């Protein structure tokens, strides 16, 4: 109680003191009333002032009171220098805000433990090795029959939980005409119980829902989905939706905090793994395996238990792999199982954006350091202006700690104002950045809570920043020697030296930011101007499903009907559009030899697809109406180079392990075009006719394909409603899932690069601005310090050139030194951001000259005022003033 | 006999005791009470009384309240709290222990 009232008294202003005075006055009055002589009563009371002080000491918390006084004093100083303070707080707010924004996203995507019971015990299984394309690969995918064996193998050490990739699927709550999309995840029935996730409504899945394939078509919604899609409808239970051919019943809504195990995606519907059609397929890897360790068991123990099962399974499977090159099979078998912590969940976005976000985190930290260096210099300059005030304080008995506290109070005011501003900035900017990671079919949705974790980070940042820019100048200012300071001659030289070192550091950081920004923008530029091999403008893909699967003949008839629509120049069919994320692979053998080479890409396309995409034929012919697979194939140049040494492949044949081994005769050769990625060399691709027949000569059916249309004029998407109508009318069971421009698919290849380039450019401008302001400030301060010296030089006839040189040369030398250090840092940073850049080298002259030039220009601009100021010194006036 | 000012650490005890008997007194009344009840032997100086009052108030042994007297003047009245009564017990027993010890010494010497 005592401490609180003493704390409270600190903030009661002068009231406490006044009350004491009043009490004393009342006392004396009582004495007089009691008949004592007024003079005598007052004298008996003693010194009012001293009594009040001793009472005040008792009633007020001393150190807090002095801190309050310091804060109030600091606030007055800041208020008096409004412009400087505003710039300081704004720049610090921007820097802290950027840091917090980066922290919020990094935390939400990579660090924050899932809101489940004991997340630290959650691990995930990965396979590490060489992928079928010959590149190193780590994948969490697993097959269900293997999962069953693994679960049994470690039964006593850990619980295994299967959770499929969150996938956006078409489903409907009413009729097929009103399909909508939702993120679904197939999960083990035991998951909710193991994770300690309770239902918000109804019940959650249990192990009983997950015992027999296809037996329990039940679904649990996520809270977010329930709230957004259904407005928290309390009558949600027992509602039904249909996905593919199965009708599911909603049995409950999961707890509000649980949004799945894939940060970056909010799962909307949870289904039992037994409802997945691939649950008994030995070769289909469609989910991640999570491991919940039992108490006292280590991840290594579990891995040792799982590995033999895994390797045995792999070898069993490999026996069935026909037509695989030996070395690929060998690589597959040498895959290792690893068990890694997964407290923060596992998602593809973590992998894709982890390094990029870390790079951004470093950039914003550099910005913060630059801002701190600026403030430290400002504090130091102000401290020198206040040297006399400090000396006076020391002279009347202020201790050293008291002076440091005085200075730190001011720094803390700036830092906490900046942090408050930063919180607001991060509040706004973090969701904005997340919304920029927006592939149209899979926009990132990240839970960004503003909780104690985030606010704690802000507070820690503010305290850290205060110490970073405030402590040095405070300690230095507190070391003032009253005698020399009051005499007016203290040595500002060492102070200037520190300032110059800070300038060099700023320039180095700034160079690094500029350099990395240059690399990111160049990467984005290269990638977005990468030739794709086709003309994407005007092409739209209508990704369509058919339930039940329809004959490919019927698909082709629907395509014919679309041709009659206005503005449609060409129509074709493809299994899937290029750059849509889908891939089909297989191995190829030529000349009756062994299968060899890397994974070959396959694509099934109808006649005139190449025309529609404007992929030029090099030689041979396009597919005709009568062509069907198996039998003929068209290959790209990369294929011809890899398998026929660049000779014409027309008329030659090859075998592939696809479709249980088939032989194809090559009828055409086309130019290379992008398949699944715009980066890197274009892989060998085999195009097969869209129409295919089975062993009995029957035309096959398919449940999904893409109509590819070339539309004349602008805004091809205006045709979308007509296309939907036409396709739905054309045949029963045809359903348009998604209409997407080919240009959009191309642009989505570079979302990460665009994000990096944009944010880095923004930070580069901020860094340049801050460093420029910093340099200007220091030069200006040096000029102020050296006015007397320069005035005398002018008076004795030094030429203007000499004066300008003297006023700026120290600063410029620091810039140069900083740039050299920055260059070293930049080359060093290269090794960490290598995975983020494409066809850009750190040693490219352009990568180095560009930031150097910008920095040089900024330096010139910042030193002009100091140079002009130096030349304009009027020696007469200056010397008289001294 | 000269008036004794240095109450030798017994000021708290006296104030608490007086306030436990007569609630709601202002500083001057406490001072005169000490004086009259001790038969004009003890006298608390203002210079030590008020710091003691304020200290005990911060310690939560007594609490104070401003009132307006009939004469139209404002006065700060003190009153003992629960914690104060406990403290009074402690101080009283300590005082007894000290005085009996001193008495014993005086008798023996």
PDB file of C-alpha atoms in Angstrom, chain A residues 499-640:
ATOM      1  CA  UNK A 499      30.018  10.816 -34.872  1.00  0.00           C
ATOM      2  CA  UNK A 500      32.133  10.065 -37.886  1.00  0.00           C
ATOM      3  CA  UNK A 501      32.379   6.399 -36.984  1.00  0.00           C
ATOM      4  CA  UNK A 502      28.610   6.292 -36.739  1.00  0.00           C
ATOM      5  CA  UNK A 503      28.354   7.925 -40.152  1.00  0.00           C
ATOM      6  CA  UNK A 504      30.648   5.284 -41.602  1.00  0.00           C
ATOM      7  CA  UNK A 505      28.471   2.567 -40.066  1.00  0.00           C
ATOM      8  CA  UNK A 506      25.350   4.178 -41.495  1.00  0.00           C
ATOM      9  CA  UNK A 507      26.857   4.370 -44.943  1.00  0.00           C
ATOM     10  CA  UNK A 508      27.982   0.751 -44.752  1.00  0.00           C
ATOM     11  CA  UNK A 509      24.486  -0.427 -43.810  1.00  0.00           C
ATOM     12  CA  UNK A 510      22.962   1.817 -46.422  1.00  0.00           C
ATOM     13  CA  UNK A 511      25.259   0.402 -49.081  1.00  0.00           C
ATOM     14  CA  UNK A 512      24.273  -3.108 -48.065  1.00  0.00           C
ATOM     15  CA  UNK A 513      20.583  -2.285 -48.295  1.00  0.00           C
ATOM     16  CA  UNK A 514      21.045  -0.632 -51.685  1.00  0.00           C
ATOM     17  CA  UNK A 515      23.110  -3.533 -52.950  1.00  0.00           C
ATOM     18  CA  UNK A 516      20.631  -6.204 -51.914  1.00  0.00           C
ATOM     19  CA  UNK A 517      17.779  -4.113 -53.258  1.00  0.00           C
ATOM     20  CA  UNK A 518      19.615  -3.935 -56.563  1.00  0.00           C
ATOM     21  CA  UNK A 519      19.921  -7.703 -56.662  1.00  0.00           C
ATOM     22  CA  UNK A 520      16.261  -8.222 -55.797  1.00  0.00           C
ATOM     23  CA  UNK A 521      14.987  -5.767 -58.385  1.00  0.00           C
ATOM     24  CA  UNK A 522      17.315  -7.184 -61.028  1.00  0.00           C
ATOM     25  CA  UNK A 523      16.080 -10.679 -60.194  1.00  0.00           C
ATOM     26  CA  UNK A 524      12.485  -9.612 -60.488  1.00  0.00           C
ATOM     27  CA  UNK A 525      13.280  -7.842 -63.726  1.00  0.00           C
ATOM     28  CA  UNK A 526      15.031 -10.881 -65.213  1.00  0.00           C
ATOM     29  CA  UNK A 527      12.296 -13.260 -64.190  1.00  0.00           C
ATOM     30  CA  UNK A 528       9.398 -11.144 -65.357  1.00  0.00           C
ATOM     31  CA  UNK A 529      11.099 -10.614 -68.703  1.00  0.00           C
ATOM     32  CA  UNK A 530      12.043 -14.251 -68.993  1.00  0.00           C
ATOM     33  CA  UNK A 531      10.834 -15.565 -72.348  1.00  0.00           C
ATOM     34  CA  UNK A 532       8.134 -18.152 -71.695  1.00  0.00           C
ATOM     35  CA  UNK A 533       8.087 -19.554 -75.214  1.00  0.00           C
ATOM     36  CA  UNK A 534       4.392 -18.853 -75.669  1.00  0.00           C
ATOM     37  CA  UNK A 535       2.234 -15.757 -76.145  1.00  0.00           C
ATOM     38  CA  UNK A 536       0.257 -15.490 -72.933  1.00  0.00           C
ATOM     39  CA  UNK A 537      -1.634 -12.313 -73.880  1.00  0.00           C
ATOM     40  CA  UNK A 538      -5.236 -13.038 -74.725  1.00  0.00           C
ATOM     41  CA  UNK A 539      -5.120 -16.664 -73.623  1.00  0.00           C
ATOM     42  CA  UNK A 540      -7.505 -17.845 -70.941  1.00  0.00           C
ATOM     43  CA  UNK A 541      -7.696 -21.282 -69.389  1.00  0.00           C
ATOM     44  CA  UNK A 542     -11.055 -22.613 -68.326  1.00  0.00           C
ATOM     45  CA  UNK A 543     -10.209 -25.320 -65.812  1.00  0.00           C
ATOM     46  CA  UNK A 544     -13.176 -27.651 -65.839  1.00  0.00           C
ATOM     47  CA  UNK A 545     -14.257 -30.778 -64.045  1.00  0.00           C
ATOM     48  CA  UNK A 546     -16.674 -33.458 -65.182  1.00  0.00           C
ATOM     49  CA  UNK A 547     -18.761 -35.631 -62.904  1.00  0.00           C
ATOM     50  CA  UNK A 548     -18.874 -38.421 -63.736  1.00  0.00           C
ATOM     51  CA  UNK A 549     -15.722 -38.389 -65.908  1.00  0.00           C
ATOM     52  CA  UNK A 550     -16.686 -37.802 -69.522  1.00  0.00           C
ATOM     53  CA  UNK A 551     -15.354 -39.245 -72.748  1.00  0.00           C
ATOM     54  CA  UNK A 552     -12.547 -37.222 -74.200  1.00  0.00           C
ATOM     55  CA  UNK A 553     -14.557 -37.161 -77.404  1.00  0.00           C
ATOM     56  CA  UNK A 554     -17.273 -35.232 -75.611  1.00  0.00           C
ATOM     57  CA  UNK A 555     -14.683 -32.813 -74.236  1.00  0.00           C
ATOM     58  CA  UNK A 556     -13.523 -32.133 -77.771  1.00  0.00           C
ATOM     59  CA  UNK A 557     -17.090 -31.556 -78.897  1.00  0.00           C
ATOM     60  CA  UNK A 558     -17.593 -28.982 -76.157  1.00  0.00           C
ATOM     61  CA  UNK A 559     -14.400 -27.285 -77.291  1.00  0.00           C
ATOM     62  CA  UNK A 560     -15.821 -27.140 -80.835  1.00  0.00           C
ATOM     63  CA  UNK A 561     -18.953 -25.402 -79.547  1.00  0.00           C
ATOM     64  CA  UNK A 562     -16.913 -22.769 -77.717  1.00  0.00           C
ATOM     65  CA  UNK A 563     -15.353 -21.785 -81.002  1.00  0.00           C
ATOM     66  CA  UNK A 564     -18.667 -20.268 -82.084  1.00  0.00           C
ATOM     67  CA  UNK A 565     -18.591 -17.680 -79.276  1.00  0.00           C
ATOM     68  CA  UNK A 566     -17.744 -14.119 -80.326  1.00  0.00           C
ATOM     69  CA  UNK A 567     -14.126 -12.936 -80.013  1.00  0.00           C
ATOM     70  CA  UNK A 568     -12.841 -16.509 -79.713  1.00  0.00           C
ATOM     71  CA  UNK A 569      -9.982 -16.932 -82.142  1.00  0.00           C
ATOM     72  CA  UNK A 570      -8.858 -20.412 -81.270  1.00  0.00           C
ATOM     73  CA  UNK A 571      -9.849 -23.177 -78.860  1.00  0.00           C
ATOM     74  CA  UNK A 572      -7.875 -26.183 -77.664  1.00  0.00           C
ATOM     75  CA  UNK A 573      -7.734 -28.597 -74.750  1.00  0.00           C
ATOM     76  CA  UNK A 574      -4.945 -29.465 -72.394  1.00  0.00           C
ATOM     77  CA  UNK A 575      -4.658 -31.671 -69.318  1.00  0.00           C
ATOM     78  CA  UNK A 576      -3.592 -28.563 -67.418  1.00  0.00           C
ATOM     79  CA  UNK A 577      -2.168 -25.162 -68.365  1.00  0.00           C
ATOM     80  CA  UNK A 578       1.571 -24.522 -68.259  1.00  0.00           C
ATOM     81  CA  UNK A 579       2.805 -22.769 -65.087  1.00  0.00           C
ATOM     82  CA  UNK A 580      -0.311 -23.803 -63.180  1.00  0.00           C
ATOM     83  CA  UNK A 581       1.661 -25.836 -60.669  1.00  0.00           C
ATOM     84  CA  UNK A 582       0.718 -29.233 -62.095  1.00  0.00           C
ATOM     85  CA  UNK A 583       3.299 -31.629 -63.414  1.00  0.00           C
ATOM     86  CA  UNK A 584       3.325 -35.099 -64.931  1.00  0.00           C
ATOM     87  CA  UNK A 585       6.625 -36.914 -65.164  1.00  0.00           C
ATOM     88  CA  UNK A 586       8.048 -40.075 -66.569  1.00  0.00           C
ATOM     89  CA  UNK A 587      11.257 -41.647 -67.766  1.00  0.00           C
ATOM     90  CA  UNK A 588      12.193 -42.238 -71.376  1.00  0.00           C
ATOM     91  CA  UNK A 589      14.348 -44.747 -73.241  1.00  0.00           C
ATOM     92  CA  UNK A 590      15.380 -44.345 -76.876  1.00  0.00           C
ATOM     93  CA  UNK A 591      16.788 -46.746 -79.452  1.00  0.00           C
ATOM     94  CA  UNK A 592      15.594 -49.707 -77.414  1.00  0.00           C
ATOM     95  CA  UNK A 593      18.180 -48.902 -74.748  1.00  0.00           C
ATOM     96  CA  UNK A 594      17.931 -48.447 -71.008  1.00  0.00           C
ATOM     97  CA  UNK A 595      15.844 -45.611 -69.606  1.00  0.00           C
ATOM     98  CA  UNK A 596      18.109 -42.662 -68.944  1.00  0.00           C
ATOM     99  CA  UNK A 597      18.268 -39.032 -68.100  1.00  0.00           C
ATOM    100  CA  UNK A 598      16.301 -36.825 -65.756  1.00  0.00           C
ATOM    101  CA  UNK A 599      12.567 -36.829 -65.320  1.00  0.00           C
ATOM    102  CA  UNK A 600      10.798 -35.936 -68.574  1.00  0.00           C
ATOM    103  CA  UNK A 601       7.673 -33.782 -68.376  1.00  0.00           C
ATOM    104  CA  UNK A 602       4.504 -34.944 -70.079  1.00  0.00           C
ATOM    105  CA  UNK A 603       1.542 -32.953 -71.222  1.00  0.00           C
ATOM    106  CA  UNK A 604      -1.561 -33.971 -73.112  1.00  0.00           C
ATOM    107  CA  UNK A 605      -2.831 -31.398 -75.609  1.00  0.00           C
ATOM    108  CA  UNK A 606      -5.442 -31.359 -78.339  1.00  0.00           C
ATOM    109  CA  UNK A 607      -4.787 -30.404 -81.977  1.00  0.00           C
ATOM    110  CA  UNK A 608      -4.155 -26.660 -82.456  1.00  0.00           C
ATOM    111  CA  UNK A 609      -3.039 -26.179 -78.786  1.00  0.00           C
ATOM    112  CA  UNK A 610       0.362 -25.054 -80.088  1.00  0.00           C
ATOM    113  CA  UNK A 611      -1.375 -22.564 -82.414  1.00  0.00           C
ATOM    114  CA  UNK A 612      -3.538 -21.285 -79.582  1.00  0.00           C
ATOM    115  CA  UNK A 613      -0.523 -20.786 -77.329  1.00  0.00           C
ATOM    116  CA  UNK A 614       1.540 -19.565 -80.307  1.00  0.00           C
ATOM    117  CA  UNK A 615       4.316 -22.052 -79.646  1.00  0.00           C
ATOM    118  CA  UNK A 616       6.054 -22.361 -83.018  1.00  0.00           C
ATOM    119  CA  UNK A 617       6.510 -25.693 -84.742  1.00  0.00           C
ATOM    120  CA  UNK A 618      10.131 -26.247 -85.702  1.00  0.00           C
ATOM    121  CA  UNK A 619       9.509 -29.217 -87.929  1.00  0.00           C
ATOM    122  CA  UNK A 620       7.058 -32.037 -88.407  1.00  0.00           C
ATOM    123  CA  UNK A 621       3.358 -31.579 -87.857  1.00  0.00           C
ATOM    124  CA  UNK A 622       0.764 -30.824 -85.220  1.00  0.00           C
ATOM    125  CA  UNK A 623      -1.577 -33.513 -83.931  1.00  0.00           C
ATOM    126  CA  UNK A 624      -4.513 -34.198 -86.226  1.00  0.00           C
ATOM    127  CA  UNK A 625      -8.110 -35.005 -85.337  1.00  0.00           C
ATOM    128  CA  UNK A 626      -7.446 -38.701 -85.800  1.00  0.00           C
ATOM    129  CA  UNK A 627      -4.318 -38.865 -83.620  1.00  0.00           C
ATOM    130  CA  UNK A 628      -4.719 -40.566 -80.299  1.00  0.00           C
ATOM    131  CA  UNK A 629      -2.413 -41.717 -77.562  1.00  0.00           C
ATOM    132  CA  UNK A 630      -0.628 -44.070 -77.373  1.00  0.00           C
ATOM    133  CA  UNK A 631       1.102 -43.870 -80.695  1.00  0.00           C
ATOM    134  CA  UNK A 632       2.316 -40.403 -81.579  1.00  0.00           C
ATOM    135  CA  UNK A 633       4.095 -37.643 -79.688  1.00  0.00           C
ATOM    136  CA  UNK A 634       5.453 -34.156 -80.213  1.00  0.00           C
ATOM    137  CA  UNK A 635       8.610 -33.190 -78.326  1.00  0.00           C
ATOM    138  CA  UNK A 636      10.339 -29.925 -77.569  1.00  0.00           C
ATOM    139  CA  UNK A 637      13.864 -28.926 -78.527  1.00  0.00           C
ATOM    140  CA  UNK A 638      15.229 -29.632 -75.084  1.00  0.00           C
ATOM    141  CA  UNK A 639      14.010 -33.235 -75.503  1.00  0.00           C
ATOM    142  CA  UNK A 640      15.623 -33.488 -78.957  1.00  0.00           C
TER     143      UNK A 640
END
